[in-house]
GROMACS .gro file of C-alpha atoms in nm:
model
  206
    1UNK     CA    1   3.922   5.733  -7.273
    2UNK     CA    2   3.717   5.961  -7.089
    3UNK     CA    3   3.470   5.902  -6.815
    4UNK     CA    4   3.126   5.897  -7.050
    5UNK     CA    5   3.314   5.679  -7.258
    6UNK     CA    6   3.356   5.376  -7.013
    7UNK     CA    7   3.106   5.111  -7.071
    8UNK     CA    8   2.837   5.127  -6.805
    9UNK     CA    9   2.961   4.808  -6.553
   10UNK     CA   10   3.305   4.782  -6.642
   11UNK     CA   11   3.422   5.011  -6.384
   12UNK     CA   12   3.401   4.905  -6.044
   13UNK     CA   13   3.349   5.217  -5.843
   14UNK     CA   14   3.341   5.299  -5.499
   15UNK     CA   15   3.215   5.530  -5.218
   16UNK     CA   16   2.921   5.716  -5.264
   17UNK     CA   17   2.947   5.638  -5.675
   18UNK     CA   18   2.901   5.223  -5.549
   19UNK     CA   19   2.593   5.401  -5.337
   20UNK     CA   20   2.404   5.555  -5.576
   21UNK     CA   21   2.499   5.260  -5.834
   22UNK     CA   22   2.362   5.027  -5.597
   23UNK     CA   23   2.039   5.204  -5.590
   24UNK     CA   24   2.009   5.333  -5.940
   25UNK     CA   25   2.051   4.874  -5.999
   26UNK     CA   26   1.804   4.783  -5.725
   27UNK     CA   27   1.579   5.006  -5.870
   28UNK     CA   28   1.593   4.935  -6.207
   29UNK     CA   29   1.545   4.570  -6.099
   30UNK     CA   30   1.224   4.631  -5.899
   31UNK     CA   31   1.134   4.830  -6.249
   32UNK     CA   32   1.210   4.532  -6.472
   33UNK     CA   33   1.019   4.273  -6.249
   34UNK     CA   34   0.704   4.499  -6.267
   35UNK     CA   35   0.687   4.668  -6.592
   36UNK     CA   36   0.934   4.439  -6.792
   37UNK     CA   37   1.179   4.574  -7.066
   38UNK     CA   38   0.908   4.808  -7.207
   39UNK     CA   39   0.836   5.019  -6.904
   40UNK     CA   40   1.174   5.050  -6.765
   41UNK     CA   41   1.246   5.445  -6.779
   42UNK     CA   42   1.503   5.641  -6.667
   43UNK     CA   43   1.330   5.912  -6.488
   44UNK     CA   44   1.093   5.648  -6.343
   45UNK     CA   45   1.435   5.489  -6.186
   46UNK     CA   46   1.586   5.758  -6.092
   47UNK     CA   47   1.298   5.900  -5.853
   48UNK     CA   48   1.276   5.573  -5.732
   49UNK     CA   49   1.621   5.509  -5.646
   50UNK     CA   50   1.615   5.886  -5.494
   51UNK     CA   51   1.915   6.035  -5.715
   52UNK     CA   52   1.895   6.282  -5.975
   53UNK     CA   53   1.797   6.221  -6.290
   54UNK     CA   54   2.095   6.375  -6.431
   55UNK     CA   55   2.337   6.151  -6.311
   56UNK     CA   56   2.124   5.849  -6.418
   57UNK     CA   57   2.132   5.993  -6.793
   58UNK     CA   58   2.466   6.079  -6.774
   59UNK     CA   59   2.623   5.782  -6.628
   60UNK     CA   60   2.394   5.514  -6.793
   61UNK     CA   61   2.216   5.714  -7.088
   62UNK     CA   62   1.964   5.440  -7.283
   63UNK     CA   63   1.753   5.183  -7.058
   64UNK     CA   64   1.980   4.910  -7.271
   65UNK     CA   65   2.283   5.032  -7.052
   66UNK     CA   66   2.107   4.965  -6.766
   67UNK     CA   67   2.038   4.623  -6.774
   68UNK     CA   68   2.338   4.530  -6.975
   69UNK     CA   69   2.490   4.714  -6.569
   70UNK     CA   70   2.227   4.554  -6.399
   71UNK     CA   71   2.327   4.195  -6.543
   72UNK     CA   72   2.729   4.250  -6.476
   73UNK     CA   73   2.660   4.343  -6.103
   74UNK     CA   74   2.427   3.986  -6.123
   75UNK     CA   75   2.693   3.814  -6.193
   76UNK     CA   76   2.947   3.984  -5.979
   77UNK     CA   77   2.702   3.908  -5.706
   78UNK     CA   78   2.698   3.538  -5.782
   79UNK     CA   79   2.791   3.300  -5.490
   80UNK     CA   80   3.061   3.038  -5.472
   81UNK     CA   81   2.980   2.682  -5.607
   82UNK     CA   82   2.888   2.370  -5.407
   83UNK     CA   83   3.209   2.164  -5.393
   84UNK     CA   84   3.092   1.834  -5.255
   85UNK     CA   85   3.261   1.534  -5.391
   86UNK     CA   86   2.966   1.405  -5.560
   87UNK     CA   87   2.901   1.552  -5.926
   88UNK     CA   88   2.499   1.475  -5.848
   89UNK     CA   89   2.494   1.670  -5.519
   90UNK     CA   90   2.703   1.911  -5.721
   91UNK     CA   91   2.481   1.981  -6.018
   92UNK     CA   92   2.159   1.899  -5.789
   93UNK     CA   93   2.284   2.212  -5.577
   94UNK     CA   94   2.333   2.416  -5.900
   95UNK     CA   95   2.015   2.343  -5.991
   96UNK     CA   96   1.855   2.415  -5.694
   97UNK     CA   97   2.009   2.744  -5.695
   98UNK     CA   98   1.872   2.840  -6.037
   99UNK     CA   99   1.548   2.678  -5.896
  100UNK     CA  100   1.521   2.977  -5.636
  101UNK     CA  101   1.637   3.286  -5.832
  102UNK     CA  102   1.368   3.169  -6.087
  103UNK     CA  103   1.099   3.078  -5.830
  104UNK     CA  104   1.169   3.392  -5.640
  105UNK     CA  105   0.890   3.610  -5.777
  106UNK     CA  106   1.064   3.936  -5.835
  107UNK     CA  107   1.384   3.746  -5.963
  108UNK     CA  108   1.193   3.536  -6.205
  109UNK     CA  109   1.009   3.810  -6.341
  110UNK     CA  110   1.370   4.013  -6.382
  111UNK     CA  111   1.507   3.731  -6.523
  112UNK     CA  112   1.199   3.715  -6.808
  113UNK     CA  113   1.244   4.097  -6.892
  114UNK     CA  114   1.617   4.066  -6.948
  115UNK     CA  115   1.646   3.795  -7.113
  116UNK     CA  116   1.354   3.996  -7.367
  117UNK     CA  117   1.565   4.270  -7.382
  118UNK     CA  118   1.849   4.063  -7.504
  119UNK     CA  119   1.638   3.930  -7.770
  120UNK     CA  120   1.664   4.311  -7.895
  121UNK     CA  121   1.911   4.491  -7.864
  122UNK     CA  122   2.268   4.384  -7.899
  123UNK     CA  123   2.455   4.554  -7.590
  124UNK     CA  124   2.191   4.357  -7.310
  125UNK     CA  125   2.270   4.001  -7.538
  126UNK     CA  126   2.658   4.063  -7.462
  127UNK     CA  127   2.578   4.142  -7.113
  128UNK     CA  128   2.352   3.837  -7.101
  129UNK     CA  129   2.634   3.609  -7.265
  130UNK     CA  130   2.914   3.757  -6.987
  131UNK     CA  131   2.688   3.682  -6.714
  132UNK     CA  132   2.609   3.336  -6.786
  133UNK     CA  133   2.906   3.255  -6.884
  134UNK     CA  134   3.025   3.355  -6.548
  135UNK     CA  135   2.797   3.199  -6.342
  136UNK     CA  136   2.879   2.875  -6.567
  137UNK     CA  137   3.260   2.925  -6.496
  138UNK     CA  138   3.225   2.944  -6.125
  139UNK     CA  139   3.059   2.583  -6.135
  140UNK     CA  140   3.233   2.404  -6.421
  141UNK     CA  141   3.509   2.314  -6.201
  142UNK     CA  142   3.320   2.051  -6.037
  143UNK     CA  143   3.244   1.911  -6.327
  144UNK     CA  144   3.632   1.912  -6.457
  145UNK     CA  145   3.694   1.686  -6.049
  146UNK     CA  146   3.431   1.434  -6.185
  147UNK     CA  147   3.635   1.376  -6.522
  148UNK     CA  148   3.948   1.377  -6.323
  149UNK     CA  149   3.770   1.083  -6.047
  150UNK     CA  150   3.671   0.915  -6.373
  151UNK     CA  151   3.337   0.948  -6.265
  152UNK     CA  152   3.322   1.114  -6.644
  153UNK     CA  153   3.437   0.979  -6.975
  154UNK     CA  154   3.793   1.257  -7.101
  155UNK     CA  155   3.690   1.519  -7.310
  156UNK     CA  156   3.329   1.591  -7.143
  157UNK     CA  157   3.262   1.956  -7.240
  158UNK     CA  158   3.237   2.072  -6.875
  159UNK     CA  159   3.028   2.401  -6.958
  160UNK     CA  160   2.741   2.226  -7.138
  161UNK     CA  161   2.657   1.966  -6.847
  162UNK     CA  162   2.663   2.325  -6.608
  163UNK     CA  163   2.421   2.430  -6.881
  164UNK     CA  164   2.252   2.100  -6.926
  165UNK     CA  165   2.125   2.139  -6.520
  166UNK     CA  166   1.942   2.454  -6.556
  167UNK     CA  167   1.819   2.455  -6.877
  168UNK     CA  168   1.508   2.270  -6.825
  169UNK     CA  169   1.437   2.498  -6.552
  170UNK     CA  170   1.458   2.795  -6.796
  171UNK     CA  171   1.240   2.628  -7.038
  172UNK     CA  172   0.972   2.614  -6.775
  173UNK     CA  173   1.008   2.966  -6.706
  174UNK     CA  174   0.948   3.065  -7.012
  175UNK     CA  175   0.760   2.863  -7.210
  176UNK     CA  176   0.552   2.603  -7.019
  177UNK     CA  177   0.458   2.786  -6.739
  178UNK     CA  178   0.525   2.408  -6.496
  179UNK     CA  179   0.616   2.444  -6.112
  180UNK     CA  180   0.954   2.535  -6.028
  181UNK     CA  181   0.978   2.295  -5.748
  182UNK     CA  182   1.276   2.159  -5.629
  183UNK     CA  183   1.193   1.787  -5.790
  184UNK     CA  184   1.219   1.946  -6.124
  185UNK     CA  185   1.536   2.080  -6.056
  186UNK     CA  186   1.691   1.744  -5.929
  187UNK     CA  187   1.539   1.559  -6.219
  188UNK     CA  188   1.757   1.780  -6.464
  189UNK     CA  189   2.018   1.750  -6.248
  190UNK     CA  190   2.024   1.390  -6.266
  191UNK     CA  191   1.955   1.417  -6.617
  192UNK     CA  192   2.253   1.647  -6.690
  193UNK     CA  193   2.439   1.364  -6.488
  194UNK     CA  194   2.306   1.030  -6.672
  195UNK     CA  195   2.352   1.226  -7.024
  196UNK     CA  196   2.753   1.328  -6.883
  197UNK     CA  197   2.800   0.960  -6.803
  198UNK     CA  198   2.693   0.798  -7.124
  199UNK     CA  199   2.884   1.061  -7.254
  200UNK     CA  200   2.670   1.271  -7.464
  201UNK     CA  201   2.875   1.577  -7.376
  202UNK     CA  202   3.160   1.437  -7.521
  203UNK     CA  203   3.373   1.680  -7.763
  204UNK     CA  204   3.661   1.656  -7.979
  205UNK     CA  205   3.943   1.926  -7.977
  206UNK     CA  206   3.868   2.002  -7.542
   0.00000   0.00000   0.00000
């Protein structure tokens, strides 16, 4: 397999390659947040992330390779989950978390253009998919110490209470338009929580 062959983000490179990736990213983030999916060129990145435009064709080629990069160095970027004892303070930290990146005005507004761009085209879904999943990986273990405490009935699916935290959060991002305050992000923490406990997550075959 060749070089232009490799898909954009599954190589991790380094030296002055990891330089100008890390500014090509950056700056097709600060694109995204201001001119969503629709205005996100490649020229238009590549004069503001100071590199030639060559190399930005060559190494990432459609704007749809660029976020589907710009979501796998997301999620290689994520940070380490809260590991408290407590599955509330646990999923009340995750939510919190979520809560900020969505809050944060140039990370909410990235967050609404790529998860448009996965609505359309299939390469930025898969990227979407890999990065959630990740991010939901790094926190289901404290989920997995509350079944094992008994805090949680056996066979809780551990990923959907993760997801069960932040969705609400999401939903207000994109639909209602409600404050992302940090009340609303313990209340579906504690939901996530009192659903897990009843044990609505509860699957056969886990």
């Amino acid at each position: 397999m060749t070089s232009d062959s490799v898909e954009p983000g599954t190589v991790r490179p380094g030296g002055r390659t990891a330089r100008v990736r890390s500014a090509v990213l950056r700056a097709a983030g600060d694109a995204l947040a201001e001119r969503g999916l629709a205005g996100l060129d490649l020229a238009d990145v590549a004069r503001r992330a100071e590199v030639g435009r060559t190399t930005v064709y060559r190494r990432w080629g459609t704007p749809a390779n660029l976020v589907a990069d710009l979501l796998t160095d997301m999620a290689e970027q994520s940070l380490p989950h809260t590991d408290t004892g407590s599955l509330t303070d646990d999923l009340r930290a995750n939510a919190r978390l979520v809560r900020r990146t969505l809050a944060d005005a140039r990370q909410g507004a990235l967050f609404k253009a790529v998860i448009a761009a996965a609505t359309c085209d299939a390469q930025a879904a898969a990227a979407l998919r890999r990065f959630y999943e990740t991010r939901v990986s790094e926190w289901e273990p404290c989920v997995r110490r509350a079944v094992e405490r008994g805090e949680l009935p056996e066979g809780t699916d551990t990923h959907e209470v993760i997801r069960a935290a932040s969705a609400p959060l999401y939903y207000r991002l994109l639909t209602t338009g409600e404050p992302l305050d940090e009340a609303a992000a313990d209340r579906a923490a504690d939901a996530a929580v009192a659903a897990a406990r009843a044990g609505v997550f509860v699957t056969t075959g886990r």
